[in-house]
């Protein structure tokens, strides 16, 4: 017995780091197993043949630190329930809540003229995109022929702003990329920002974000409270990079729901759906989730919600990408965010693509 005890002590002395790793992994796995029925229940769909059990603990801790309990799961965790499949196939999913029930169109959806919305910027497809998070290429997204997301034959056209006072009554909502726009885009003295790192379309109405107003008002609040206590003439929204591991139809429906809430709380505001900025070519050509094929499809999905009357789609990517639609390498250090000195390209794009609210749709 004593020799076995001595052998264990010898192993501990010789390989303390290995033992610490093994014990830590065991503890994290046990926490993850227990948490799957409580704190980490969102990760029960992880495929533990390919993802270690302690991954639930790691992902849960990471999301909690970010304040994002519902942030993206790994791609291998994604499984589509019956409702999602019904949505994808255009079935009779009558339980859809986003922006009202999405029924099969009773008429023909109007075609929006050129110059009303930006075209969706395309990108090279490197064949690495995970099809489990994407829609079939033959699918269309919004096909409403009535309601807030349907064009009615009257349109406003994009045009340059006369000066930055145009943005005085605007609210710009977004994630870490918009945080960069706030700091380095040159608009902070002329408009209002509501943004925070790691924000997604799934939690933007539930979590507190940082509010930076041009009048000096600062603080954290949630979107519903902000829109209920302030009035804006324009609302810009740019969210999508943190949602790329979720099913595109779930992203589309959540986006639709958020826009509906914005319209309810700001009935007279012009809403601008900003296309999500593309990522760098090295990442796009190798990562099954974070690639421009996946991202472009999400931009196609949300662009379909622009009616050209009081909801518009604007896509800044042509001023930031190369000939393959990849974020220009020298513009970024991490292939996702642009360097400080290039945020002015985004703000300049916003200046060139505005809607004059004094011109009635026609």
PDB file of C-alpha atoms in Angstrom, residues 56-344:
ATOM      1  CA  UNK A  56     -20.709  23.526 -22.206  1.00  0.00           C
ATOM      2  CA  UNK A  57     -19.025  25.050 -19.163  1.00  0.00           C
ATOM      3  CA  UNK A  58     -16.498  26.993 -21.236  1.00  0.00           C
ATOM      4  CA  UNK A  59     -19.118  28.367 -23.644  1.00  0.00           C
ATOM      5  CA  UNK A  60     -21.433  29.199 -20.743  1.00  0.00           C
ATOM      6  CA  UNK A  61     -18.727  31.092 -18.863  1.00  0.00           C
ATOM      7  CA  UNK A  62     -17.722  32.958 -22.008  1.00  0.00           C
ATOM      8  CA  UNK A  63     -21.286  33.987 -22.803  1.00  0.00           C
ATOM      9  CA  UNK A  64     -21.916  35.046 -19.213  1.00  0.00           C
ATOM     10  CA  UNK A  65     -18.810  37.225 -19.199  1.00  0.00           C
ATOM     11  CA  UNK A  66     -20.003  38.810 -22.444  1.00  0.00           C
ATOM     12  CA  UNK A  67     -23.507  39.207 -21.030  1.00  0.00           C
ATOM     13  CA  UNK A  68     -24.804  37.006 -23.827  1.00  0.00           C
ATOM     14  CA  UNK A  69     -26.598  33.941 -22.508  1.00  0.00           C
ATOM     15  CA  UNK A  70     -28.049  33.354 -25.974  1.00  0.00           C
ATOM     16  CA  UNK A  71     -24.992  34.122 -28.067  1.00  0.00           C
ATOM     17  CA  UNK A  72     -24.076  31.793 -30.911  1.00  0.00           C
ATOM     18  CA  UNK A  73     -23.558  28.104 -30.325  1.00  0.00           C
ATOM     19  CA  UNK A  74     -20.873  26.167 -32.190  1.00  0.00           C
ATOM     20  CA  UNK A  75     -22.057  25.038 -35.614  1.00  0.00           C
ATOM     21  CA  UNK A  76     -22.110  21.390 -34.560  1.00  0.00           C
ATOM     22  CA  UNK A  77     -24.654  22.211 -31.877  1.00  0.00           C
ATOM     23  CA  UNK A  78     -27.235  23.409 -34.377  1.00  0.00           C
ATOM     24  CA  UNK A  79     -30.303  21.246 -34.903  1.00  0.00           C
ATOM     25  CA  UNK A  80     -33.472  22.546 -36.555  1.00  0.00           C
ATOM     26  CA  UNK A  81     -36.774  21.891 -34.809  1.00  0.00           C
ATOM     27  CA  UNK A  82     -40.023  21.288 -36.663  1.00  0.00           C
ATOM     28  CA  UNK A  83     -40.992  24.956 -36.596  1.00  0.00           C
ATOM     29  CA  UNK A  84     -37.691  26.026 -38.122  1.00  0.00           C
ATOM     30  CA  UNK A  85     -38.085  23.445 -40.854  1.00  0.00           C
ATOM     31  CA  UNK A  86     -41.615  24.689 -41.520  1.00  0.00           C
ATOM     32  CA  UNK A  87     -40.279  28.234 -41.771  1.00  0.00           C
ATOM     33  CA  UNK A  88     -37.495  27.140 -44.091  1.00  0.00           C
ATOM     34  CA  UNK A  89     -39.805  25.258 -46.408  1.00  0.00           C
ATOM     35  CA  UNK A  90     -42.417  28.015 -46.476  1.00  0.00           C
ATOM     36  CA  UNK A  91     -44.849  25.750 -44.650  1.00  0.00           C
ATOM     37  CA  UNK A  92     -47.781  26.622 -42.463  1.00  0.00           C
ATOM     38  CA  UNK A  93     -45.749  27.878 -39.530  1.00  0.00           C
ATOM     39  CA  UNK A  94     -48.589  29.857 -37.975  1.00  0.00           C
ATOM     40  CA  UNK A  95     -46.759  30.316 -34.679  1.00  0.00           C
ATOM     41  CA  UNK A  96     -44.249  32.753 -36.135  1.00  0.00           C
ATOM     42  CA  UNK A  97     -44.300  35.907 -34.037  1.00  0.00           C
ATOM     43  CA  UNK A  98     -41.740  38.120 -35.729  1.00  0.00           C
ATOM     44  CA  UNK A  99     -43.512  41.121 -37.129  1.00  0.00           C
ATOM     45  CA  UNK A 100     -46.822  39.269 -37.259  1.00  0.00           C
ATOM     46  CA  UNK A 101     -47.629  35.964 -38.907  1.00  0.00           C
ATOM     47  CA  UNK A 102     -45.738  35.351 -42.125  1.00  0.00           C
ATOM     48  CA  UNK A 103     -48.329  33.912 -44.498  1.00  0.00           C
ATOM     49  CA  UNK A 104     -48.010  32.888 -48.105  1.00  0.00           C
ATOM     50  CA  UNK A 105     -48.490  35.995 -50.264  1.00  0.00           C
ATOM     51  CA  UNK A 106     -51.936  36.542 -51.680  1.00  0.00           C
ATOM     52  CA  UNK A 107     -50.654  38.779 -54.453  1.00  0.00           C
ATOM     53  CA  UNK A 108     -47.458  39.716 -56.243  1.00  0.00           C
ATOM     54  CA  UNK A 109     -44.788  41.554 -54.302  1.00  0.00           C
ATOM     55  CA  UNK A 110     -43.793  44.823 -55.934  1.00  0.00           C
ATOM     56  CA  UNK A 111     -40.287  45.282 -57.291  1.00  0.00           C
ATOM     57  CA  UNK A 112     -38.447  48.167 -55.636  1.00  0.00           C
ATOM     58  CA  UNK A 113     -36.754  50.507 -58.151  1.00  0.00           C
ATOM     59  CA  UNK A 114     -32.993  50.990 -58.307  1.00  0.00           C
ATOM     60  CA  UNK A 115     -31.682  53.835 -56.188  1.00  0.00           C
ATOM     61  CA  UNK A 116     -34.076  53.244 -53.308  1.00  0.00           C
ATOM     62  CA  UNK A 117     -31.983  50.624 -51.512  1.00  0.00           C
ATOM     63  CA  UNK A 118     -28.357  49.578 -51.905  1.00  0.00           C
ATOM     64  CA  UNK A 119     -27.805  46.312 -53.758  1.00  0.00           C
ATOM     65  CA  UNK A 120     -26.430  43.513 -51.569  1.00  0.00           C
ATOM     66  CA  UNK A 121     -22.666  43.287 -52.092  1.00  0.00           C
ATOM     67  CA  UNK A 122     -21.587  39.830 -53.255  1.00  0.00           C
ATOM     68  CA  UNK A 123     -18.403  37.908 -52.423  1.00  0.00           C
ATOM     69  CA  UNK A 124     -16.397  34.932 -53.610  1.00  0.00           C
ATOM     70  CA  UNK A 125     -17.677  31.533 -52.478  1.00  0.00           C
ATOM     71  CA  UNK A 126     -14.780  29.284 -51.425  1.00  0.00           C
ATOM     72  CA  UNK A 127     -16.960  26.222 -50.855  1.00  0.00           C
ATOM     73  CA  UNK A 128     -16.313  26.038 -47.100  1.00  0.00           C
ATOM     74  CA  UNK A 129     -19.650  27.376 -45.788  1.00  0.00           C
ATOM     75  CA  UNK A 130     -21.546  25.091 -43.408  1.00  0.00           C
ATOM     76  CA  UNK A 131     -24.891  24.477 -45.102  1.00  0.00           C
ATOM     77  CA  UNK A 132     -26.578  23.653 -41.766  1.00  0.00           C
ATOM     78  CA  UNK A 133     -26.725  27.352 -40.848  1.00  0.00           C
ATOM     79  CA  UNK A 134     -27.840  28.536 -44.281  1.00  0.00           C
ATOM     80  CA  UNK A 135     -31.034  28.492 -46.305  1.00  0.00           C
ATOM     81  CA  UNK A 136     -31.436  26.691 -49.589  1.00  0.00           C
ATOM     82  CA  UNK A 137     -30.364  28.901 -52.494  1.00  0.00           C
ATOM     83  CA  UNK A 138     -33.805  28.595 -54.072  1.00  0.00           C
ATOM     84  CA  UNK A 139     -35.524  30.095 -51.015  1.00  0.00           C
ATOM     85  CA  UNK A 140     -36.749  33.662 -50.783  1.00  0.00           C
ATOM     86  CA  UNK A 141     -37.110  35.501 -47.511  1.00  0.00           C
ATOM     87  CA  UNK A 142     -39.689  38.266 -47.082  1.00  0.00           C
ATOM     88  CA  UNK A 143     -42.464  37.988 -49.645  1.00  0.00           C
ATOM     89  CA  UNK A 144     -45.073  40.140 -47.874  1.00  0.00           C
ATOM     90  CA  UNK A 145     -47.501  41.942 -50.123  1.00  0.00           C
ATOM     91  CA  UNK A 146     -48.989  44.052 -47.334  1.00  0.00           C
ATOM     92  CA  UNK A 147     -47.964  45.346 -43.936  1.00  0.00           C
ATOM     93  CA  UNK A 148     -44.925  47.296 -42.755  1.00  0.00           C
ATOM     94  CA  UNK A 149     -42.371  45.220 -44.678  1.00  0.00           C
ATOM     95  CA  UNK A 150     -44.169  45.306 -48.032  1.00  0.00           C
ATOM     96  CA  UNK A 151     -43.550  48.012 -50.667  1.00  0.00           C
ATOM     97  CA  UNK A 152     -46.714  49.876 -51.638  1.00  0.00           C
ATOM     98  CA  UNK A 153     -45.562  51.579 -54.822  1.00  0.00           C
ATOM     99  CA  UNK A 154     -44.310  54.806 -53.224  1.00  0.00           C
ATOM    100  CA  UNK A 155     -40.573  55.235 -52.653  1.00  0.00           C
ATOM    101  CA  UNK A 156     -37.881  57.550 -51.397  1.00  0.00           C
ATOM    102  CA  UNK A 157     -34.440  57.610 -53.036  1.00  0.00           C
ATOM    103  CA  UNK A 158     -30.981  57.590 -51.486  1.00  0.00           C
ATOM    104  CA  UNK A 159     -29.016  60.819 -51.793  1.00  0.00           C
ATOM    105  CA  UNK A 160     -26.051  62.569 -50.107  1.00  0.00           C
ATOM    106  CA  UNK A 161     -26.599  64.557 -46.924  1.00  0.00           C
ATOM    107  CA  UNK A 162     -25.924  68.291 -47.148  1.00  0.00           C
ATOM    108  CA  UNK A 163     -23.963  68.167 -43.883  1.00  0.00           C
ATOM    109  CA  UNK A 164     -23.603  66.129 -40.694  1.00  0.00           C
ATOM    110  CA  UNK A 165     -26.534  67.856 -39.023  1.00  0.00           C
ATOM    111  CA  UNK A 166     -28.604  65.291 -40.930  1.00  0.00           C
ATOM    112  CA  UNK A 167     -27.595  62.753 -38.245  1.00  0.00           C
ATOM    113  CA  UNK A 168     -28.587  64.908 -35.263  1.00  0.00           C
ATOM    114  CA  UNK A 169     -31.867  63.042 -34.769  1.00  0.00           C
ATOM    115  CA  UNK A 170     -30.460  59.604 -35.612  1.00  0.00           C
ATOM    116  CA  UNK A 171     -29.783  56.597 -33.390  1.00  0.00           C
ATOM    117  CA  UNK A 172     -27.118  54.129 -34.554  1.00  0.00           C
ATOM    118  CA  UNK A 173     -27.462  50.646 -33.020  1.00  0.00           C
ATOM    119  CA  UNK A 174     -24.801  47.962 -33.261  1.00  0.00           C
ATOM    120  CA  UNK A 175     -22.123  45.649 -31.888  1.00  0.00           C
ATOM    121  CA  UNK A 176     -18.343  46.032 -31.567  1.00  0.00           C
ATOM    122  CA  UNK A 177     -18.010  47.235 -35.143  1.00  0.00           C
ATOM    123  CA  UNK A 178     -20.405  50.100 -34.399  1.00  0.00           C
ATOM    124  CA  UNK A 179     -18.443  50.780 -31.226  1.00  0.00           C
ATOM    125  CA  UNK A 180     -15.490  51.391 -33.548  1.00  0.00           C
ATOM    126  CA  UNK A 181     -17.623  53.654 -35.710  1.00  0.00           C
ATOM    127  CA  UNK A 182     -18.521  55.637 -32.594  1.00  0.00           C
ATOM    128  CA  UNK A 183     -14.901  56.125 -31.550  1.00  0.00           C
ATOM    129  CA  UNK A 184     -13.259  56.670 -34.939  1.00  0.00           C
ATOM    130  CA  UNK A 185     -15.947  57.401 -37.528  1.00  0.00           C
ATOM    131  CA  UNK A 186     -16.087  61.134 -36.899  1.00  0.00           C
ATOM    132  CA  UNK A 187     -19.826  61.265 -36.165  1.00  0.00           C
ATOM    133  CA  UNK A 188     -19.940  61.201 -32.362  1.00  0.00           C
ATOM    134  CA  UNK A 189     -20.418  64.980 -32.142  1.00  0.00           C
ATOM    135  CA  UNK A 190     -23.366  64.870 -34.526  1.00  0.00           C
ATOM    136  CA  UNK A 191     -25.415  61.806 -33.670  1.00  0.00           C
ATOM    137  CA  UNK A 192     -26.366  59.220 -31.034  1.00  0.00           C
ATOM    138  CA  UNK A 193     -24.953  55.718 -30.591  1.00  0.00           C
ATOM    139  CA  UNK A 194     -26.360  52.685 -28.802  1.00  0.00           C
ATOM    140  CA  UNK A 195     -23.822  49.881 -29.024  1.00  0.00           C
ATOM    141  CA  UNK A 196     -21.742  47.325 -27.169  1.00  0.00           C
ATOM    142  CA  UNK A 197     -19.307  44.509 -27.908  1.00  0.00           C
ATOM    143  CA  UNK A 198     -20.819  41.055 -28.522  1.00  0.00           C
ATOM    144  CA  UNK A 199     -24.356  42.332 -29.058  1.00  0.00           C
ATOM    145  CA  UNK A 200     -26.607  40.304 -31.327  1.00  0.00           C
ATOM    146  CA  UNK A 201     -30.064  40.612 -32.806  1.00  0.00           C
ATOM    147  CA  UNK A 202     -31.202  38.017 -30.260  1.00  0.00           C
ATOM    148  CA  UNK A 203     -30.411  40.074 -27.172  1.00  0.00           C
ATOM    149  CA  UNK A 204     -30.395  43.699 -28.314  1.00  0.00           C
ATOM    150  CA  UNK A 205     -33.831  44.303 -26.778  1.00  0.00           C
ATOM    151  CA  UNK A 206     -32.985  42.409 -23.582  1.00  0.00           C
ATOM    152  CA  UNK A 207     -29.490  43.543 -22.599  1.00  0.00           C
ATOM    153  CA  UNK A 208     -28.183  46.917 -21.560  1.00  0.00           C
ATOM    154  CA  UNK A 209     -26.050  48.670 -24.141  1.00  0.00           C
ATOM    155  CA  UNK A 210     -24.008  51.822 -23.827  1.00  0.00           C
ATOM    156  CA  UNK A 211     -25.774  54.991 -24.918  1.00  0.00           C
ATOM    157  CA  UNK A 212     -23.677  57.911 -26.169  1.00  0.00           C
ATOM    158  CA  UNK A 213     -25.768  60.946 -27.078  1.00  0.00           C
ATOM    159  CA  UNK A 214     -24.486  64.001 -28.912  1.00  0.00           C
ATOM    160  CA  UNK A 215     -25.884  66.157 -26.097  1.00  0.00           C
ATOM    161  CA  UNK A 216     -23.564  64.487 -23.596  1.00  0.00           C
ATOM    162  CA  UNK A 217     -26.023  61.984 -22.162  1.00  0.00           C
ATOM    163  CA  UNK A 218     -24.181  58.762 -21.294  1.00  0.00           C
ATOM    164  CA  UNK A 219     -25.105  55.502 -19.608  1.00  0.00           C
ATOM    165  CA  UNK A 220     -26.359  51.965 -20.010  1.00  0.00           C
ATOM    166  CA  UNK A 221     -29.973  51.114 -20.769  1.00  0.00           C
ATOM    167  CA  UNK A 222     -31.993  48.666 -22.811  1.00  0.00           C
ATOM    168  CA  UNK A 223     -33.352  49.401 -26.256  1.00  0.00           C
ATOM    169  CA  UNK A 224     -37.041  49.350 -25.324  1.00  0.00           C
ATOM    170  CA  UNK A 225     -36.493  51.859 -22.512  1.00  0.00           C
ATOM    171  CA  UNK A 226     -34.392  54.089 -24.746  1.00  0.00           C
ATOM    172  CA  UNK A 227     -36.929  54.104 -27.585  1.00  0.00           C
ATOM    173  CA  UNK A 228     -39.766  54.674 -25.112  1.00  0.00           C
ATOM    174  CA  UNK A 229     -38.155  57.745 -23.571  1.00  0.00           C
ATOM    175  CA  UNK A 230     -36.459  59.374 -26.578  1.00  0.00           C
ATOM    176  CA  UNK A 231     -37.604  60.379 -30.041  1.00  0.00           C
ATOM    177  CA  UNK A 232     -35.551  59.802 -33.203  1.00  0.00           C
ATOM    178  CA  UNK A 233     -36.089  60.718 -36.819  1.00  0.00           C
ATOM    179  CA  UNK A 234     -33.815  57.924 -38.082  1.00  0.00           C
ATOM    180  CA  UNK A 235     -32.774  54.597 -36.605  1.00  0.00           C
ATOM    181  CA  UNK A 236     -29.789  52.685 -38.031  1.00  0.00           C
ATOM    182  CA  UNK A 237     -29.189  49.061 -37.073  1.00  0.00           C
ATOM    183  CA  UNK A 238     -26.147  46.920 -37.868  1.00  0.00           C
ATOM    184  CA  UNK A 239     -26.132  43.495 -36.182  1.00  0.00           C
ATOM    185  CA  UNK A 240     -25.125  40.098 -37.536  1.00  0.00           C
ATOM    186  CA  UNK A 241     -21.484  39.110 -37.038  1.00  0.00           C
ATOM    187  CA  UNK A 242     -22.200  37.524 -33.633  1.00  0.00           C
ATOM    188  CA  UNK A 243     -25.129  35.521 -35.013  1.00  0.00           C
ATOM    189  CA  UNK A 244     -23.373  33.669 -37.839  1.00  0.00           C
ATOM    190  CA  UNK A 245     -23.459  30.320 -36.044  1.00  0.00           C
ATOM    191  CA  UNK A 246     -27.254  30.373 -35.840  1.00  0.00           C
ATOM    192  CA  UNK A 247     -29.690  29.301 -38.543  1.00  0.00           C
ATOM    193  CA  UNK A 248     -30.236  32.090 -41.070  1.00  0.00           C
ATOM    194  CA  UNK A 249     -34.029  31.854 -40.822  1.00  0.00           C
ATOM    195  CA  UNK A 250     -33.832  32.299 -37.041  1.00  0.00           C
ATOM    196  CA  UNK A 251     -31.654  35.363 -37.600  1.00  0.00           C
ATOM    197  CA  UNK A 252     -34.091  36.747 -40.191  1.00  0.00           C
ATOM    198  CA  UNK A 253     -37.134  36.232 -37.957  1.00  0.00           C
ATOM    199  CA  UNK A 254     -35.390  37.805 -34.948  1.00  0.00           C
ATOM    200  CA  UNK A 255     -34.350  40.784 -37.088  1.00  0.00           C
ATOM    201  CA  UNK A 256     -37.917  41.148 -38.299  1.00  0.00           C
ATOM    202  CA  UNK A 257     -39.171  41.129 -34.727  1.00  0.00           C
ATOM    203  CA  UNK A 258     -36.695  43.808 -33.619  1.00  0.00           C
ATOM    204  CA  UNK A 259     -37.660  46.053 -36.535  1.00  0.00           C
ATOM    205  CA  UNK A 260     -41.302  45.619 -35.575  1.00  0.00           C
ATOM    206  CA  UNK A 261     -40.514  46.736 -32.022  1.00  0.00           C
ATOM    207  CA  UNK A 262     -38.590  49.740 -33.322  1.00  0.00           C
ATOM    208  CA  UNK A 263     -41.479  50.740 -35.565  1.00  0.00           C
ATOM    209  CA  UNK A 264     -43.966  50.376 -32.701  1.00  0.00           C
ATOM    210  CA  UNK A 265     -41.893  52.602 -30.390  1.00  0.00           C
ATOM    211  CA  UNK A 266     -40.713  55.050 -33.073  1.00  0.00           C
ATOM    212  CA  UNK A 267     -43.639  55.165 -35.530  1.00  0.00           C
ATOM    213  CA  UNK A 268     -42.327  58.167 -37.478  1.00  0.00           C
ATOM    214  CA  UNK A 269     -38.661  57.205 -37.764  1.00  0.00           C
ATOM    215  CA  UNK A 270     -36.935  56.186 -40.963  1.00  0.00           C
ATOM    216  CA  UNK A 271     -35.263  52.812 -40.356  1.00  0.00           C
ATOM    217  CA  UNK A 272     -31.963  51.914 -42.021  1.00  0.00           C
ATOM    218  CA  UNK A 273     -30.912  48.273 -42.134  1.00  0.00           C
ATOM    219  CA  UNK A 274     -27.150  48.294 -42.543  1.00  0.00           C
ATOM    220  CA  UNK A 275     -25.567  45.400 -44.385  1.00  0.00           C
ATOM    221  CA  UNK A 276     -23.098  43.484 -42.256  1.00  0.00           C
ATOM    222  CA  UNK A 277     -19.477  44.233 -43.059  1.00  0.00           C
ATOM    223  CA  UNK A 278     -17.664  41.429 -44.872  1.00  0.00           C
ATOM    224  CA  UNK A 279     -14.690  39.663 -43.321  1.00  0.00           C
ATOM    225  CA  UNK A 280     -11.163  39.066 -44.593  1.00  0.00           C
ATOM    226  CA  UNK A 281     -10.330  36.544 -47.304  1.00  0.00           C
ATOM    227  CA  UNK A 282      -8.123  34.264 -45.197  1.00  0.00           C
ATOM    228  CA  UNK A 283     -10.893  33.662 -42.693  1.00  0.00           C
ATOM    229  CA  UNK A 284     -13.627  33.530 -45.328  1.00  0.00           C
ATOM    230  CA  UNK A 285     -11.820  30.864 -47.340  1.00  0.00           C
ATOM    231  CA  UNK A 286     -11.211  28.526 -44.387  1.00  0.00           C
ATOM    232  CA  UNK A 287     -13.873  28.974 -41.698  1.00  0.00           C
ATOM    233  CA  UNK A 288     -17.165  27.044 -42.153  1.00  0.00           C
ATOM    234  CA  UNK A 289     -19.138  29.612 -40.118  1.00  0.00           C
ATOM    235  CA  UNK A 290     -17.315  32.919 -40.402  1.00  0.00           C
ATOM    236  CA  UNK A 291     -17.210  33.315 -44.163  1.00  0.00           C
ATOM    237  CA  UNK A 292     -18.663  35.799 -46.613  1.00  0.00           C
ATOM    238  CA  UNK A 293     -20.926  33.241 -48.280  1.00  0.00           C
ATOM    239  CA  UNK A 294     -22.793  32.838 -45.006  1.00  0.00           C
ATOM    240  CA  UNK A 295     -22.671  36.563 -44.303  1.00  0.00           C
ATOM    241  CA  UNK A 296     -23.929  37.622 -47.744  1.00  0.00           C
ATOM    242  CA  UNK A 297     -26.939  35.331 -47.397  1.00  0.00           C
ATOM    243  CA  UNK A 298     -27.781  37.027 -44.106  1.00  0.00           C
ATOM    244  CA  UNK A 299     -27.540  40.401 -45.803  1.00  0.00           C
ATOM    245  CA  UNK A 300     -29.868  39.141 -48.541  1.00  0.00           C
ATOM    246  CA  UNK A 301     -32.317  38.028 -45.844  1.00  0.00           C
ATOM    247  CA  UNK A 302     -32.465  41.332 -43.960  1.00  0.00           C
ATOM    248  CA  UNK A 303     -32.390  43.427 -47.129  1.00  0.00           C
ATOM    249  CA  UNK A 304     -35.728  41.856 -48.082  1.00  0.00           C
ATOM    250  CA  UNK A 305     -37.301  43.665 -45.115  1.00  0.00           C
ATOM    251  CA  UNK A 306     -36.642  47.098 -46.651  1.00  0.00           C
ATOM    252  CA  UNK A 307     -39.814  48.503 -48.193  1.00  0.00           C
ATOM    253  CA  UNK A 308     -38.188  51.572 -49.765  1.00  0.00           C
ATOM    254  CA  UNK A 309     -40.785  53.781 -48.148  1.00  0.00           C
ATOM    255  CA  UNK A 310     -39.685  54.121 -44.532  1.00  0.00           C
ATOM    256  CA  UNK A 311     -37.361  51.111 -44.180  1.00  0.00           C
ATOM    257  CA  UNK A 312     -34.173  51.072 -46.273  1.00  0.00           C
ATOM    258  CA  UNK A 313     -31.252  48.711 -46.837  1.00  0.00           C
ATOM    259  CA  UNK A 314     -27.803  50.295 -47.190  1.00  0.00           C
ATOM    260  CA  UNK A 315     -24.643  48.234 -47.784  1.00  0.00           C
ATOM    261  CA  UNK A 316     -21.286  49.817 -46.954  1.00  0.00           C
ATOM    262  CA  UNK A 317     -19.233  46.881 -48.257  1.00  0.00           C
ATOM    263  CA  UNK A 318     -18.317  48.264 -51.706  1.00  0.00           C
ATOM    264  CA  UNK A 319     -16.105  50.899 -50.038  1.00  0.00           C
ATOM    265  CA  UNK A 320     -14.344  48.313 -47.843  1.00  0.00           C
ATOM    266  CA  UNK A 321     -13.853  45.164 -49.913  1.00  0.00           C
ATOM    267  CA  UNK A 322     -11.597  43.942 -52.704  1.00  0.00           C
ATOM    268  CA  UNK A 323     -12.592  42.466 -56.065  1.00  0.00           C
ATOM    269  CA  UNK A 324     -13.563  39.150 -54.421  1.00  0.00           C
ATOM    270  CA  UNK A 325     -15.792  40.852 -51.886  1.00  0.00           C
ATOM    271  CA  UNK A 326     -13.368  40.256 -49.010  1.00  0.00           C
ATOM    272  CA  UNK A 327     -12.550  42.943 -46.463  1.00  0.00           C
ATOM    273  CA  UNK A 328      -9.355  44.554 -47.774  1.00  0.00           C
ATOM    274  CA  UNK A 329      -6.445  42.969 -45.888  1.00  0.00           C
ATOM    275  CA  UNK A 330      -4.671  46.204 -45.004  1.00  0.00           C
ATOM    276  CA  UNK A 331      -7.877  47.620 -43.530  1.00  0.00           C
ATOM    277  CA  UNK A 332      -8.021  45.087 -40.695  1.00  0.00           C
ATOM    278  CA  UNK A 333      -5.830  43.421 -38.093  1.00  0.00           C
ATOM    279  CA  UNK A 334      -8.233  40.603 -37.210  1.00  0.00           C
ATOM    280  CA  UNK A 335     -10.215  40.210 -40.488  1.00  0.00           C
ATOM    281  CA  UNK A 336     -13.430  41.240 -38.722  1.00  0.00           C
ATOM    282  CA  UNK A 337     -12.974  44.829 -37.515  1.00  0.00           C
ATOM    283  CA  UNK A 338     -11.466  47.664 -39.522  1.00  0.00           C
ATOM    284  CA  UNK A 339      -8.536  49.660 -38.221  1.00  0.00           C
ATOM    285  CA  UNK A 340      -9.275  53.031 -36.664  1.00  0.00           C
ATOM    286  CA  UNK A 341      -8.013  54.999 -39.664  1.00  0.00           C
ATOM    287  CA  UNK A 342     -10.520  53.321 -42.028  1.00  0.00           C
ATOM    288  CA  UNK A 343     -13.771  53.854 -40.128  1.00  0.00           C
ATOM    289  CA  UNK A 344     -14.183  57.147 -41.961  1.00  0.00           C
TER     290      UNK A 344
END
